mmCIF file of C-alpha atoms and ligand atoms in Angstrom:
data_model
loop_
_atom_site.group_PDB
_atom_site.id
_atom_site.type_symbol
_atom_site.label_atom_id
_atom_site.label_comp_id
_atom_site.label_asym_id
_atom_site.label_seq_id
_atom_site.Cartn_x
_atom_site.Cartn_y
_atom_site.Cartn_z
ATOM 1 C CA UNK A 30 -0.726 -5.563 11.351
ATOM 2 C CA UNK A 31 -1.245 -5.570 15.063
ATOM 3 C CA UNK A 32 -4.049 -6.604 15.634
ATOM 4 C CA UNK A 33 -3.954 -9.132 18.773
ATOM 5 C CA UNK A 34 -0.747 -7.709 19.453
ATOM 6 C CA UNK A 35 -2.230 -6.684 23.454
ATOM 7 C CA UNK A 36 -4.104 -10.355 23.702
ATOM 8 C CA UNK A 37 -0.130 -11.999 23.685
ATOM 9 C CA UNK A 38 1.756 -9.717 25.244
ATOM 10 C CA UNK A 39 1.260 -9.563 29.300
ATOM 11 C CA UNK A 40 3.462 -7.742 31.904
ATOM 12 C CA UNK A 41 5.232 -10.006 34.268
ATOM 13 C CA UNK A 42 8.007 -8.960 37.191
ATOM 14 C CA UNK A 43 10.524 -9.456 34.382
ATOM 15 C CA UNK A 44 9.284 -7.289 31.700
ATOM 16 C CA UNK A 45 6.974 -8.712 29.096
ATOM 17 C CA UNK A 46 6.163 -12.333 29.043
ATOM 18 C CA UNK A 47 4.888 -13.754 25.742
ATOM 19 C CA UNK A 48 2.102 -16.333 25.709
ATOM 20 C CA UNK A 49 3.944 -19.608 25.173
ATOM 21 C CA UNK A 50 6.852 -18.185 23.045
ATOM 22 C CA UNK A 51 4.320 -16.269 20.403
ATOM 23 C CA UNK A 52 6.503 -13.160 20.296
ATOM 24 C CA UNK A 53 8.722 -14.280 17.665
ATOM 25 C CA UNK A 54 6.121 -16.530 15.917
ATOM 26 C CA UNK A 55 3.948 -12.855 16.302
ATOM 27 C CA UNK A 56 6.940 -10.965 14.653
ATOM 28 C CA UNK A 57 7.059 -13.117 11.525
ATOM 29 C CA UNK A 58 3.068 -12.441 11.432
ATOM 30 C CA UNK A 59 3.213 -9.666 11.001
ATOM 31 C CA UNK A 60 6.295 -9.304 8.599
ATOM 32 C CA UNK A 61 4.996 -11.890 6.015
ATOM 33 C CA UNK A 62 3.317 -11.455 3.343
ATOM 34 C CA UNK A 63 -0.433 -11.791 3.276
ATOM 35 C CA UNK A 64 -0.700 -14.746 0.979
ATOM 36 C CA UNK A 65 -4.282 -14.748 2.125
ATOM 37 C CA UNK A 66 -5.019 -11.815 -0.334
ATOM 38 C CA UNK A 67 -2.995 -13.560 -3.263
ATOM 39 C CA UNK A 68 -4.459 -16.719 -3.049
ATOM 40 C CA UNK A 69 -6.400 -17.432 -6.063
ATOM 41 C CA UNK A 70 -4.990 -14.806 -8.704
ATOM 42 C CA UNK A 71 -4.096 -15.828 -12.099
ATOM 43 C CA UNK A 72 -0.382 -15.106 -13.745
ATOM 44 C CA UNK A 73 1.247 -15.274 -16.822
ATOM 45 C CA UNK A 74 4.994 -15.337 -16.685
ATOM 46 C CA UNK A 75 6.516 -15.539 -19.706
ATOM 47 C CA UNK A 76 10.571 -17.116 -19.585
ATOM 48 C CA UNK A 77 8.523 -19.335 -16.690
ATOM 49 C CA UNK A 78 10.784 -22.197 -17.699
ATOM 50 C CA UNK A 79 14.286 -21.074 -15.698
ATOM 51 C CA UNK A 80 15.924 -18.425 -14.209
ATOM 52 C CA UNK A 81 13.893 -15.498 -12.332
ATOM 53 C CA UNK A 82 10.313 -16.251 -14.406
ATOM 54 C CA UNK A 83 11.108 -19.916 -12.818
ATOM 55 C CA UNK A 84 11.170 -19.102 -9.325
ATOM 56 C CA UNK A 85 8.530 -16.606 -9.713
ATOM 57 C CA UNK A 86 6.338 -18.851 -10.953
ATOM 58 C CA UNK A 87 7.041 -20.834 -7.559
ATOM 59 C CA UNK A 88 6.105 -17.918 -5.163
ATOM 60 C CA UNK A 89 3.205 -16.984 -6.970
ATOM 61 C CA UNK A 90 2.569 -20.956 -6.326
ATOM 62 C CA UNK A 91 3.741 -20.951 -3.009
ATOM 63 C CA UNK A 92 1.265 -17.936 -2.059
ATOM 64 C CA UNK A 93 -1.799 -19.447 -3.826
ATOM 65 C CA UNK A 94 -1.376 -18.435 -7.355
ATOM 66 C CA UNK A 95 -2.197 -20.116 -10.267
ATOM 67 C CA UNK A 96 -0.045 -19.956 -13.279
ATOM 68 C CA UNK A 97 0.753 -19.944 -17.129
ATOM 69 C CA UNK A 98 4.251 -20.761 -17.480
ATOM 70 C CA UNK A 99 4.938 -19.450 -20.994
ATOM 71 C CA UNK A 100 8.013 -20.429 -22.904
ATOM 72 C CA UNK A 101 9.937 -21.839 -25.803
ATOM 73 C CA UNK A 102 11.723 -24.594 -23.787
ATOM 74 C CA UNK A 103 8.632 -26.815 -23.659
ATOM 75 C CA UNK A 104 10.084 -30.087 -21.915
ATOM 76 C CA UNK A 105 11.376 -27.334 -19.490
ATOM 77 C CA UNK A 106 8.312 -25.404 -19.047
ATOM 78 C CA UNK A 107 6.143 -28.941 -18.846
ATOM 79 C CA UNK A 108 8.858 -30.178 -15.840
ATOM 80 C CA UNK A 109 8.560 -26.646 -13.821
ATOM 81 C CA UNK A 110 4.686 -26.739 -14.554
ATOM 82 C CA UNK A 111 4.340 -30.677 -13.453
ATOM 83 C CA UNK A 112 6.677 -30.096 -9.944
ATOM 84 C CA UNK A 113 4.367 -26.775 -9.076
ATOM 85 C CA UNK A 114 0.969 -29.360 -9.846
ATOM 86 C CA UNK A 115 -1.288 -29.483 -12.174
ATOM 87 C CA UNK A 116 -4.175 -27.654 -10.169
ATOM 88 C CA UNK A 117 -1.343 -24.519 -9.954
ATOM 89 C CA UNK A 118 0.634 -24.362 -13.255
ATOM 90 C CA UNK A 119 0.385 -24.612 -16.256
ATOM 91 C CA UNK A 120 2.747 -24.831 -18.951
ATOM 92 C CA UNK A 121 2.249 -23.254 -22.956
ATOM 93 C CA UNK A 122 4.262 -22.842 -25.241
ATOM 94 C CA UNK A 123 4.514 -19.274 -26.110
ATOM 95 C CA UNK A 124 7.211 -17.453 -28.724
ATOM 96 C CA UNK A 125 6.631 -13.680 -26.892
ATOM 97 C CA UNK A 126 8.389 -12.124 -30.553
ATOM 98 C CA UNK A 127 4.619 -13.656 -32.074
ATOM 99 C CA UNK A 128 1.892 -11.412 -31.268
ATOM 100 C CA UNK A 129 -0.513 -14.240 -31.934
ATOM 101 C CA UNK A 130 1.284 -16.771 -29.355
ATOM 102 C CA UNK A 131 1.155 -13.902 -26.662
ATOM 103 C CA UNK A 132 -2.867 -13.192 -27.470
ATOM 104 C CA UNK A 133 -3.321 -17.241 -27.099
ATOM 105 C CA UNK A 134 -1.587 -17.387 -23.530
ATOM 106 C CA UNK A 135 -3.457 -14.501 -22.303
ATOM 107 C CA UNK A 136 -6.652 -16.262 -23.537
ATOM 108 C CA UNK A 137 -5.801 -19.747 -22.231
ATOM 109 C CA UNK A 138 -5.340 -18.087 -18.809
ATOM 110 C CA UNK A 139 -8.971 -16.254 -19.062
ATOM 111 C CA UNK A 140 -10.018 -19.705 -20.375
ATOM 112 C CA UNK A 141 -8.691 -22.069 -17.574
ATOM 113 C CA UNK A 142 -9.555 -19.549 -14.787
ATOM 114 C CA UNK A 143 -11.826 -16.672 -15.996
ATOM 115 C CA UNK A 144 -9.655 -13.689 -15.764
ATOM 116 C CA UNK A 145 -5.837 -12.610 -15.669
ATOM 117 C CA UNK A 146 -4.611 -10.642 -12.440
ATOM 118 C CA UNK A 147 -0.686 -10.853 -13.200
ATOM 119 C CA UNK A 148 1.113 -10.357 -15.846
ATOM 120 C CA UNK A 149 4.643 -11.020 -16.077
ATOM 121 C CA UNK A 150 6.639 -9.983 -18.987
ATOM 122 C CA UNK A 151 9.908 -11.625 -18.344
ATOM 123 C CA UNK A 152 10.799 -13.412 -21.182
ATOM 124 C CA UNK A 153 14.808 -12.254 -22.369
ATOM 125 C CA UNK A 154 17.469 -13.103 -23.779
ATOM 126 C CA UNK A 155 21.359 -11.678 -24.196
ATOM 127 C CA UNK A 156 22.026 -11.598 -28.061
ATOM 128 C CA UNK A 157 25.795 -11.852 -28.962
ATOM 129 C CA UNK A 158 27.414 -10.291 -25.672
ATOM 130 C CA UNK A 159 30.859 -10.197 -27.280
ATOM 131 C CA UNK A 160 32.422 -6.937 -26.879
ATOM 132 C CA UNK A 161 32.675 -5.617 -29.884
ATOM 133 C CA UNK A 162 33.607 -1.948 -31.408
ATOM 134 C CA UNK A 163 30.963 0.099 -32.003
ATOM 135 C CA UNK A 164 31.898 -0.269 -36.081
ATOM 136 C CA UNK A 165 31.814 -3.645 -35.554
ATOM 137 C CA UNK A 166 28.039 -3.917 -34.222
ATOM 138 C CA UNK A 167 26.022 -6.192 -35.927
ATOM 139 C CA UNK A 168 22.526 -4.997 -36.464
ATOM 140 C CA UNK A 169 20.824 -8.529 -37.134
ATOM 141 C CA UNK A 170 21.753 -9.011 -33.328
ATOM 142 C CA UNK A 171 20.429 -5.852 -32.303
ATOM 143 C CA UNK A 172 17.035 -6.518 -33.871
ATOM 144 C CA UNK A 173 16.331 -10.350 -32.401
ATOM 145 C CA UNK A 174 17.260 -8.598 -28.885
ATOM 146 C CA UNK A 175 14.921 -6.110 -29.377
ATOM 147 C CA UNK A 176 12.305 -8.699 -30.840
ATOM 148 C CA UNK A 177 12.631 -10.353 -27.288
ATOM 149 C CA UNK A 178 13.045 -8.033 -25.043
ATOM 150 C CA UNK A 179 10.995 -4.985 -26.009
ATOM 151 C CA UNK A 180 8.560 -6.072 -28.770
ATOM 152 C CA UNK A 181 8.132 -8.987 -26.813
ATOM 153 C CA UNK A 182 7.251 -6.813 -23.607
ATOM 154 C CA UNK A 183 4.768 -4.121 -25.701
ATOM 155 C CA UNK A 184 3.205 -7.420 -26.890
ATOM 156 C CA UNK A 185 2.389 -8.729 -22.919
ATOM 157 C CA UNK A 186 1.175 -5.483 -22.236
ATOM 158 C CA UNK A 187 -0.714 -4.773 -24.790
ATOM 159 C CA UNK A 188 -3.005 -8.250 -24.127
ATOM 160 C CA UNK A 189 -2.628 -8.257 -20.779
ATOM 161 C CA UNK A 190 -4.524 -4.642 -21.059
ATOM 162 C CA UNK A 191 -6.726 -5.963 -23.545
ATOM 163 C CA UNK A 192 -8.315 -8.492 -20.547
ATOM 164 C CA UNK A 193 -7.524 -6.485 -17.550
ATOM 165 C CA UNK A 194 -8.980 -3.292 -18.633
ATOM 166 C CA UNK A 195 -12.555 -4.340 -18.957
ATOM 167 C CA UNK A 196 -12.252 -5.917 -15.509
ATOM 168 C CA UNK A 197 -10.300 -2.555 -14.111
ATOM 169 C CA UNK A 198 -8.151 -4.658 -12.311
ATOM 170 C CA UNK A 199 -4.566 -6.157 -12.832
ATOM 171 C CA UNK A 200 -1.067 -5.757 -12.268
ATOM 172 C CA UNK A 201 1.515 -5.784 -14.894
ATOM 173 C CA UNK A 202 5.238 -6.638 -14.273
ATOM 174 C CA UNK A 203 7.647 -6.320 -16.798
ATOM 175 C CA UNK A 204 11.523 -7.216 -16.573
ATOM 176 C CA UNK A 205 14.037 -4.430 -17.008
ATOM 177 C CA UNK A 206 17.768 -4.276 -15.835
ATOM 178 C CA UNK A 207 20.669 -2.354 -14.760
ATOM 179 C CA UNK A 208 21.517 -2.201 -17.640
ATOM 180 C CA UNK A 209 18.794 -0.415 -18.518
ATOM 181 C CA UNK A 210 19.907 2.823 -16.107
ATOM 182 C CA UNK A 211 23.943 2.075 -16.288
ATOM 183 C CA UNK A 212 25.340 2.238 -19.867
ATOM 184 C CA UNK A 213 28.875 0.091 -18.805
ATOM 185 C CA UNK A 214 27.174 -2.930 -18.287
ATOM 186 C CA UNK A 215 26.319 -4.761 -21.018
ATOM 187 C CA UNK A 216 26.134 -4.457 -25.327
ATOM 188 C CA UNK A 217 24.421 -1.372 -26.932
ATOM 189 C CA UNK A 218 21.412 -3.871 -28.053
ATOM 190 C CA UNK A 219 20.957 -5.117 -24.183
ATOM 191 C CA UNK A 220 21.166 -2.183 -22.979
ATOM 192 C CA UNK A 221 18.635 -0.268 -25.666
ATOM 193 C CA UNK A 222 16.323 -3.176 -25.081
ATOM 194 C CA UNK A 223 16.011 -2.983 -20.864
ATOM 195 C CA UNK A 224 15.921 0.851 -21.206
ATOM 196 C CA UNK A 225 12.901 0.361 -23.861
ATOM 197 C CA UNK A 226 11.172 -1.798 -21.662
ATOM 198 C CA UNK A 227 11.220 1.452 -18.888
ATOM 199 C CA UNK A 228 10.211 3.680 -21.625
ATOM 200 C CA UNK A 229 7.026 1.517 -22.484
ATOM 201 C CA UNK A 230 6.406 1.165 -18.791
ATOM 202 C CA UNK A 231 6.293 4.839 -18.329
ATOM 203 C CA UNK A 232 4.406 5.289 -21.723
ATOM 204 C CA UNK A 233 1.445 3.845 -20.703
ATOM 205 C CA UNK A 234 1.510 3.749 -16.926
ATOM 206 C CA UNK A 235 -1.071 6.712 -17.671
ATOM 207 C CA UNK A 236 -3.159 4.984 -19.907
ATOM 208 C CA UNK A 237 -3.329 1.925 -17.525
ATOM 209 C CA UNK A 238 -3.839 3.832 -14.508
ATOM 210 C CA UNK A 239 -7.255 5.219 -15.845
ATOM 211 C CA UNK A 240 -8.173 1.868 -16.295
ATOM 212 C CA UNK A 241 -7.444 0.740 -12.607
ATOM 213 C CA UNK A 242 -4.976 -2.001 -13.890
ATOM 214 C CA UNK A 243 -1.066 -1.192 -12.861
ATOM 215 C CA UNK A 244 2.153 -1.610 -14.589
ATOM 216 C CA UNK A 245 5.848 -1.149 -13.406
ATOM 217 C CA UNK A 246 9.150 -2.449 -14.366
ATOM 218 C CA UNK A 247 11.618 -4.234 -12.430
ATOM 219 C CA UNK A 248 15.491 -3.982 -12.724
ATOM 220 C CA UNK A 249 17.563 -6.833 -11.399
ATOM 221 C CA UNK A 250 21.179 -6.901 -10.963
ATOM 222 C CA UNK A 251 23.647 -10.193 -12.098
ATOM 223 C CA UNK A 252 22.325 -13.781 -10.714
ATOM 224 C CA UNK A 253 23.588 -16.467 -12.345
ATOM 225 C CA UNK A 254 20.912 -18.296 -14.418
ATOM 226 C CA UNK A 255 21.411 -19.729 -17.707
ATOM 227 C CA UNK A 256 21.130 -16.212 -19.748
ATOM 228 C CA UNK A 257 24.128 -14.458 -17.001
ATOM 229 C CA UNK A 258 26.399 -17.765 -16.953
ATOM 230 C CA UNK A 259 26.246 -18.003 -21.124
ATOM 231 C CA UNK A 260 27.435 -14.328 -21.059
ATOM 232 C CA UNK A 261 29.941 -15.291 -18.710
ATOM 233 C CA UNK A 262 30.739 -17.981 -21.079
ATOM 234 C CA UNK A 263 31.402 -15.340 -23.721
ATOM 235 C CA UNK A 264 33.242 -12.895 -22.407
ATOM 236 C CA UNK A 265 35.595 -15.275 -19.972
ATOM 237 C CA UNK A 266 36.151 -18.661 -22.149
ATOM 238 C CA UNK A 267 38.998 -19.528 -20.138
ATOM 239 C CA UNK A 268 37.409 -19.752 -16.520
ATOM 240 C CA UNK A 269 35.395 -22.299 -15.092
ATOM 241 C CA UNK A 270 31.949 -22.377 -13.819
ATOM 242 C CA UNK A 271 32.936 -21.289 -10.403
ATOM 243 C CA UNK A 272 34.340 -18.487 -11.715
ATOM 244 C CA UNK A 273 31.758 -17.178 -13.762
ATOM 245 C CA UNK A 274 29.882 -17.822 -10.844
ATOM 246 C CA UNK A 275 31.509 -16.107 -8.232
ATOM 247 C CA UNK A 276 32.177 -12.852 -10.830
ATOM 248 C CA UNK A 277 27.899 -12.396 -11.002
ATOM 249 C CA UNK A 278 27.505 -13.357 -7.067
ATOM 250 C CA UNK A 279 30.454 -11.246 -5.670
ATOM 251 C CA UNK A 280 32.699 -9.893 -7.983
ATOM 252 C CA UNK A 281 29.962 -7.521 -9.785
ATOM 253 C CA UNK A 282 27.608 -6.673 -6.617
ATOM 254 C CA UNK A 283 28.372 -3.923 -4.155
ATOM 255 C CA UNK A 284 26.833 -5.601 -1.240
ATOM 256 C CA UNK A 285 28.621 -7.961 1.147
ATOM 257 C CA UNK A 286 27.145 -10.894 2.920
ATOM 258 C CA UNK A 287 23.905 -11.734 1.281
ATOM 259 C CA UNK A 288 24.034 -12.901 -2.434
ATOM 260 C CA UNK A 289 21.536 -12.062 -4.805
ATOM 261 C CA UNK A 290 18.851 -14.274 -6.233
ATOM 262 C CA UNK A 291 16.360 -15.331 -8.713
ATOM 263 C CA UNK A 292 13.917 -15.551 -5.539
ATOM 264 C CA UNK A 293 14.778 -11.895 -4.846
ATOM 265 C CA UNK A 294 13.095 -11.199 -7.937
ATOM 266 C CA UNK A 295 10.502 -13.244 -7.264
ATOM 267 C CA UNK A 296 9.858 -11.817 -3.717
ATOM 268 C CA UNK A 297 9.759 -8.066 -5.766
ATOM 269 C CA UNK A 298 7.530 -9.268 -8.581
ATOM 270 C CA UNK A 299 5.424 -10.949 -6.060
ATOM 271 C CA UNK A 300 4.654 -7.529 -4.077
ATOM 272 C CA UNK A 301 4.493 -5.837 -7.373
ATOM 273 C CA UNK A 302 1.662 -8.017 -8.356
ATOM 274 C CA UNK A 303 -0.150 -8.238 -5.294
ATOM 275 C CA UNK A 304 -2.473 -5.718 -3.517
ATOM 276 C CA UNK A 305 -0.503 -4.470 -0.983
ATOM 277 C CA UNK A 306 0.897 -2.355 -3.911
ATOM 278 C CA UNK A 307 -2.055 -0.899 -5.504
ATOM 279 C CA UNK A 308 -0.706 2.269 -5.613
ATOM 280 C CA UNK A 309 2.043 1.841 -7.190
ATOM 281 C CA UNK A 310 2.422 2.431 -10.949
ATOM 282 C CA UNK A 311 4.868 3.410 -13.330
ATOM 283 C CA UNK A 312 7.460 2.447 -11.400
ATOM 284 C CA UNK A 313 11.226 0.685 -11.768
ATOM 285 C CA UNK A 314 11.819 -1.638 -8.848
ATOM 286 C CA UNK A 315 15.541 -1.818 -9.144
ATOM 287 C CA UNK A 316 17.300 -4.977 -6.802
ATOM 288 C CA UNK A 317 20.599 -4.530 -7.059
ATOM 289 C CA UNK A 318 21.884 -4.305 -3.610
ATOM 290 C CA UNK A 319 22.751 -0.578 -4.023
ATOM 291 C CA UNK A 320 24.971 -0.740 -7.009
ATOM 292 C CA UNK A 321 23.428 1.575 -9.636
ATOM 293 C CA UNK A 322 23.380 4.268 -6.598
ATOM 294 C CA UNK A 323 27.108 3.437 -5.825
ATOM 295 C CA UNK A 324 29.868 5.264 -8.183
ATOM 296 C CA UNK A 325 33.319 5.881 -7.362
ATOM 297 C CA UNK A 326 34.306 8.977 -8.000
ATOM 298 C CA UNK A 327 37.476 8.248 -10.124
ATOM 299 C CA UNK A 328 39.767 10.412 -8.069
ATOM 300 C CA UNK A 329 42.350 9.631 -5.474
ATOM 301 C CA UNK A 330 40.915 8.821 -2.050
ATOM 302 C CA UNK A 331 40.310 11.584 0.199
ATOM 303 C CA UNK A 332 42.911 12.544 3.246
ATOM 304 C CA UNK A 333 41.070 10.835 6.833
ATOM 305 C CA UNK A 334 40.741 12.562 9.741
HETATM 306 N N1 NAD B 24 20.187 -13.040 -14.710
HETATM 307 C C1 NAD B 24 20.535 -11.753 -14.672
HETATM 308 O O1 NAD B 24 21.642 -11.404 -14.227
HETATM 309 C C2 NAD B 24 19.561 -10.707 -15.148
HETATM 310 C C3 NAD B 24 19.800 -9.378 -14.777
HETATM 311 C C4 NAD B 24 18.923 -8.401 -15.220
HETATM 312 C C5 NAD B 24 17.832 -8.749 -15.990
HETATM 313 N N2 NAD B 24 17.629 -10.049 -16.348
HETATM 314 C C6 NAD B 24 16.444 -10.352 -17.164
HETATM 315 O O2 NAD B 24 15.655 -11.300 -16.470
HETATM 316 C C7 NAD B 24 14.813 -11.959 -17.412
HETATM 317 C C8 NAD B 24 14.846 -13.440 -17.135
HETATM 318 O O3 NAD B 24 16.128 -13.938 -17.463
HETATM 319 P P1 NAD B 24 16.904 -14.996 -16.557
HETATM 320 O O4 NAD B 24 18.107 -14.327 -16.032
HETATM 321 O O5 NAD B 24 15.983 -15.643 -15.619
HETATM 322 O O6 NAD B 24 17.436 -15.989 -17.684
HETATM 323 P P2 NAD B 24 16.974 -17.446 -18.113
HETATM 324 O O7 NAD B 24 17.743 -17.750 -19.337
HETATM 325 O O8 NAD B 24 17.079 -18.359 -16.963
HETATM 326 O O9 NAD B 24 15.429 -17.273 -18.463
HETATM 327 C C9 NAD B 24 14.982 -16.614 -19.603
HETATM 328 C C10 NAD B 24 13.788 -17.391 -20.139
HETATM 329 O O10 NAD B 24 13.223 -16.670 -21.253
HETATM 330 C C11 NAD B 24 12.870 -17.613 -22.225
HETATM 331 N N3 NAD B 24 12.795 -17.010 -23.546
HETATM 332 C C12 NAD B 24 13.813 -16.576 -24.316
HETATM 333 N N4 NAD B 24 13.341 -16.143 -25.500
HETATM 334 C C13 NAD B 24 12.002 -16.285 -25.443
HETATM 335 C C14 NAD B 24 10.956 -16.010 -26.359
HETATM 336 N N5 NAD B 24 11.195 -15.511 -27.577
HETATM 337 N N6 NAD B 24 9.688 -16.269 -25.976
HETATM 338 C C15 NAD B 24 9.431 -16.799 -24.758
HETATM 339 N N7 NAD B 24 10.372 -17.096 -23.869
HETATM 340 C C16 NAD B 24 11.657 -16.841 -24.216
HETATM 341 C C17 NAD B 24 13.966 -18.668 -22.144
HETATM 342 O O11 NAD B 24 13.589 -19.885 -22.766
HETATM 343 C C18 NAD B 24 14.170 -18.777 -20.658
HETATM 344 O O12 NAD B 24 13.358 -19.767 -20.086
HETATM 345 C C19 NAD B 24 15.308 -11.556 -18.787
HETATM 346 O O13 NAD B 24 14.457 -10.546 -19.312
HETATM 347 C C20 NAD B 24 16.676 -10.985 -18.509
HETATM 348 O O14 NAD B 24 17.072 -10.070 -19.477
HETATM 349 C C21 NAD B 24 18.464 -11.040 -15.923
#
């Protein structure tokens, strides 16, 4: 990380002089991400059509990945795949509740490119988010969520293992929630399915680890894609766009200042797949800005000094 660091920097009457202005360039060295290592690694993001799979897709691109963009929106997942090039993306259509469409994007990937490093089970969707009672819960609901979001994620792990494992190598990303740690935030099927996806990432972080392939989870917090402004939709009919907008940007985040976004996820799931973590396993990267740590304590505010 510092290497050179003694070749720029020279003392001078003033203090340190920098060789033509290289400190700061020298700073964002050796901050940024080595995208030396990445290039050249092979992904699989399913939900690579929009939202957080979308601009993961991108930085995987942007560091020198090349990518399946797998998806059931298939004139969006051709557009994302034809703006990141042909040589980088690739787009195919892939139903992740079909174990057979999950095998055949795994395989097209070892086709194309000979192996698969990443693996990025993203692909989700919201079910009904009306509230509802809990008498009034419809089970049909509860089972297409789950069909998505957890079946969905045992079946990208499963056949991402099934390649990976021979090769001992491979990181596997799958996307959780805060809902899947905090009960209050969404339905009872949401919620099941995000903390399911934890549980299987736990299950067989073991398993994996023995193999030398990795697999963690990772939790984002409300940005407004499609699947966050339909619930929006749902449970505020009467306000606009803005509004739903500014309630999953400000309203339901702790943090003031930065907003969240899809490229935070992106920047997460791009350490996550990339060397620089290959120790870590089994874990939940949660990016919420600090708000499943943050819980008021329900009781009138304390006297101040
Ligand atoms: N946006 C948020 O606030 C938020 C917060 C926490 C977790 N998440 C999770 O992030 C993931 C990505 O969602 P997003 O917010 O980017 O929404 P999004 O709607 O922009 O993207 C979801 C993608 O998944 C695809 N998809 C849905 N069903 C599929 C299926 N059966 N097979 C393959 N692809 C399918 C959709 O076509 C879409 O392209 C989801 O797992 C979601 O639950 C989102």
């Amino acid at each position: 990380m510092f290497r050179g660091l003694q070749r720029v920097l020279r003392p001078a009457s003033s203090g340190f002089v920098v060789n033509g202005g290289f400190f700061s360039s020298l700073a964002a060295d050796s901050q940024r991400f080595d995208s030396v290592r990445f290039a050249g690694k092979v992904a699989v993001i399913t939900g690579g059509a929009s939202g957080i799979g979308k601009a993961t897709a991108a930085e995987f691109v942007r560091n020198g990945a090349r990518v399946i963009i797998a998806d059931v929106q298939d004139d969006l997942g051709r557009a994302v795949a034809a703006e990141l090039g042909p040589d980088a993306a690739r787009y195919a259509r892939c139903d992740v509740t079909d174990e057979t469409q999950v095998a055949a994007a795994v395989d097209l990937a070892v086709q194309l490119h000979g192996r698969l490093d990443v693996m990025f089970n993203n692909a989700g969707i919201g079910g009904d988010m009306a509230a509802s009672s809990l008498g009034a819960i419809d089970l049909a609901d509860f089972d297409r969520v789950m069909a998505v979001n957890a079946r969905g994620v045992l079946a990208g792990v499963k056949h991402a293992a099934r390649v990976m494992v021979p090769r001992r190598a491979g990181s596997i990303i799958c996307t959780a929630s805060t809902a899947s740690v905090l009960g209050s935030l969404a339905t009872p099927a949401y919620s099941a399915s995000k903390a399911a996806v934890l549980g299987l990432v736990r299950a067989v972080a073991a398993e994996v680890a023995r193999s030398g392939v990795r697999v963690n989870a990772i939790s984002p917090h409300a940005i407004p894609t499609p699947l966050a402004m339909a619930t929006m939709a749902q449970w505020f009919p009467d306000r606009s766009v803005e509004e739903h907008r500014r309630i999953l940007e400000r309203d339901m985040h702790e943090m003031v200042g930065p907003v969240m976004e899809a490229e935070d996820i992106a920047r997460a799931a791009l350490y996550l797949a990339s060397d620089e973590a290959k120790y870590v396993n089994g874990h939940n990267l949660v990016v919420d800005g600090g708000y499943t740590v943050v819980k008021a304590p329900n009781m009138p505010a304390p006297a101040a000094r």
